[in-house]
Amino acid sequence: MIRVVYRWKVGEENFENFQKIWSHTTNRIHETVPGALGSFMLRSAEDNTEVITVAKWDSMESWKAFWGSENPSEMVEMRKIGERISAMAYDEIGDFTR
């Protein structure tokens, strides 16, 4: 398993719309893209414009097949209202969340 951490800058005035689009997008990816296992979103308590989304994938190969040119069509609407700062993949070593 891997986790991919996406860092975003989203204007406060766009956050509600970004959240709706992200929800639709992440669920569509989870349902249609092989290896996609879902995602969650975090928003900074100190800077409301800083948003992190963390996606779970079954393998690095599955994510790379999706990621392709680093601009997957599934994420176009998110990129229209939020600036993606970075995307970093990490091997999942352990998860004790419930």
GROMACS .gro file of C-alpha atoms in nm:
model
   98
    1MET     CA    1   0.000   0.000   0.000
    2ILE     CA    2   0.100   0.358  -0.058
    3ARG     CA    3  -0.039   0.693   0.046
    4VAL     CA    4  -0.013   0.996  -0.177
    5VAL     CA    5  -0.015   1.334  -0.002
    6TYR     CA    6  -0.138   1.623  -0.216
    7ARG     CA    7  -0.083   1.975  -0.083
    8TRP     CA    8  -0.322   2.245  -0.207
    9LYS     CA    9  -0.376   2.619  -0.170
   10VAL     CA   10  -0.746   2.698  -0.184
   11GLY     CA   11  -0.888   3.043  -0.130
   12GLU     CA   12  -1.130   3.055   0.160
   13GLU     CA   13  -1.403   3.176  -0.077
   14ASN     CA   14  -1.353   2.861  -0.289
   15PHE     CA   15  -1.320   2.604  -0.012
   16GLU     CA   16  -1.682   2.487   0.001
   17ASN     CA   17  -1.689   2.433  -0.376
   18PHE     CA   18  -1.345   2.268  -0.369
   19GLN     CA   19  -1.466   2.029  -0.099
   20LYS     CA   20  -1.772   1.931  -0.306
   21ILE     CA   21  -1.565   1.878  -0.620
   22TRP     CA   22  -1.301   1.682  -0.427
   23SER     CA   23  -1.569   1.458  -0.275
   24HIS     CA   24  -1.718   1.379  -0.615
   25THR     CA   25  -1.373   1.337  -0.773
   26THR     CA   26  -1.225   1.110  -0.506
   27ASN     CA   27  -1.533   0.887  -0.505
   28ARG     CA   28  -1.532   0.864  -0.886
   29ILE     CA   29  -1.161   0.775  -0.888
   30HIS     CA   30  -1.216   0.514  -0.616
   31GLU     CA   31  -1.501   0.357  -0.813
   32THR     CA   32  -1.342   0.362  -1.159
   33VAL     CA   33  -0.961   0.359  -1.135
   34PRO     CA   34  -0.792   0.024  -1.065
   35GLY     CA   35  -0.594   0.030  -0.740
   36ALA     CA   36  -0.752   0.348  -0.599
   37LEU     CA   37  -0.865   0.287  -0.239
   38GLY     CA   38  -1.012   0.623  -0.139
   39SER     CA   39  -0.893   0.946   0.016
   40PHE     CA   40  -0.941   1.188   0.304
   41MET     CA   41  -0.906   1.565   0.333
   42LEU     CA   42  -0.743   1.781   0.601
   43ARG     CA   43  -0.755   2.159   0.638
   44SER     CA   44  -0.506   2.355   0.841
   45ALA     CA   45  -0.642   2.491   1.167
   46GLU     CA   46  -0.397   2.782   1.140
   47ASP     CA   47  -0.420   2.865   0.768
   48ASN     CA   48  -0.761   2.799   0.610
   49THR     CA   49  -0.607   2.813   0.262
   50GLU     CA   50  -0.384   2.510   0.327
   51VAL     CA   51  -0.554   2.183   0.235
   52ILE     CA   52  -0.407   1.833   0.227
   53THR     CA   53  -0.569   1.534   0.063
   54VAL     CA   54  -0.430   1.188   0.128
   55ALA     CA   55  -0.512   0.908  -0.114
   56LYS     CA   56  -0.460   0.537  -0.054
   57TRP     CA   57  -0.347   0.315  -0.341
   58ASP     CA   58  -0.284  -0.059  -0.359
   59SER     CA   59   0.058  -0.006  -0.523
   60MET     CA   60   0.297   0.251  -0.664
   61GLU     CA   61   0.234   0.104  -1.010
   62SER     CA   62  -0.141   0.168  -0.987
   63TRP     CA   63  -0.087   0.527  -0.879
   64LYS     CA   64   0.173   0.591  -1.150
   65ALA     CA   65  -0.066   0.451  -1.413
   66PHE     CA   66  -0.328   0.701  -1.292
   67TRP     CA   67  -0.084   0.989  -1.240
   68GLY     CA   68   0.064   0.966  -1.590
   69SER     CA   69   0.154   1.318  -1.698
   70GLU     CA   70   0.088   1.455  -1.347
   71ASN     CA   71  -0.235   1.615  -1.469
   72PRO     CA   72  -0.500   1.344  -1.456
   73SER     CA   73  -0.820   1.450  -1.628
   74GLU     CA   74  -1.016   1.346  -1.319
   75MET     CA   75  -0.856   1.631  -1.122
   76VAL     CA   76  -0.913   1.914  -1.373
   77GLU     CA   77  -1.205   2.069  -1.185
   78MET     CA   78  -1.010   2.071  -0.859
   79ARG     CA   79  -0.718   2.244  -1.027
   80LYS     CA   80  -0.948   2.517  -1.161
   81ILE     CA   81  -1.018   2.649  -0.810
   82GLY     CA   82  -0.724   2.517  -0.607
   83GLU     CA   83  -0.350   2.531  -0.669
   84ARG     CA   84  -0.185   2.194  -0.627
   85ILE     CA   85   0.147   2.265  -0.453
   86SER     CA   86   0.285   1.911  -0.448
   87ALA     CA   87   0.211   1.541  -0.469
   88MET     CA   88   0.435   1.298  -0.282
   89ALA     CA   89   0.400   0.920  -0.260
   90TYR     CA   90   0.489   0.732   0.060
   91ASP     CA   91   0.503   0.361   0.138
   92GLU     CA   92   0.251   0.278   0.408
   93ILE     CA   93   0.442   0.112   0.688
   94GLY     CA   94   0.164   0.086   0.944
   95ASP     CA   95  -0.187   0.218   1.006
   96PHE     CA   96  -0.341   0.191   1.350
   97THR     CA   97  -0.633   0.426   1.283
   98ARG     CA   98  -0.982   0.292   1.340
   0.00000   0.00000   0.00000
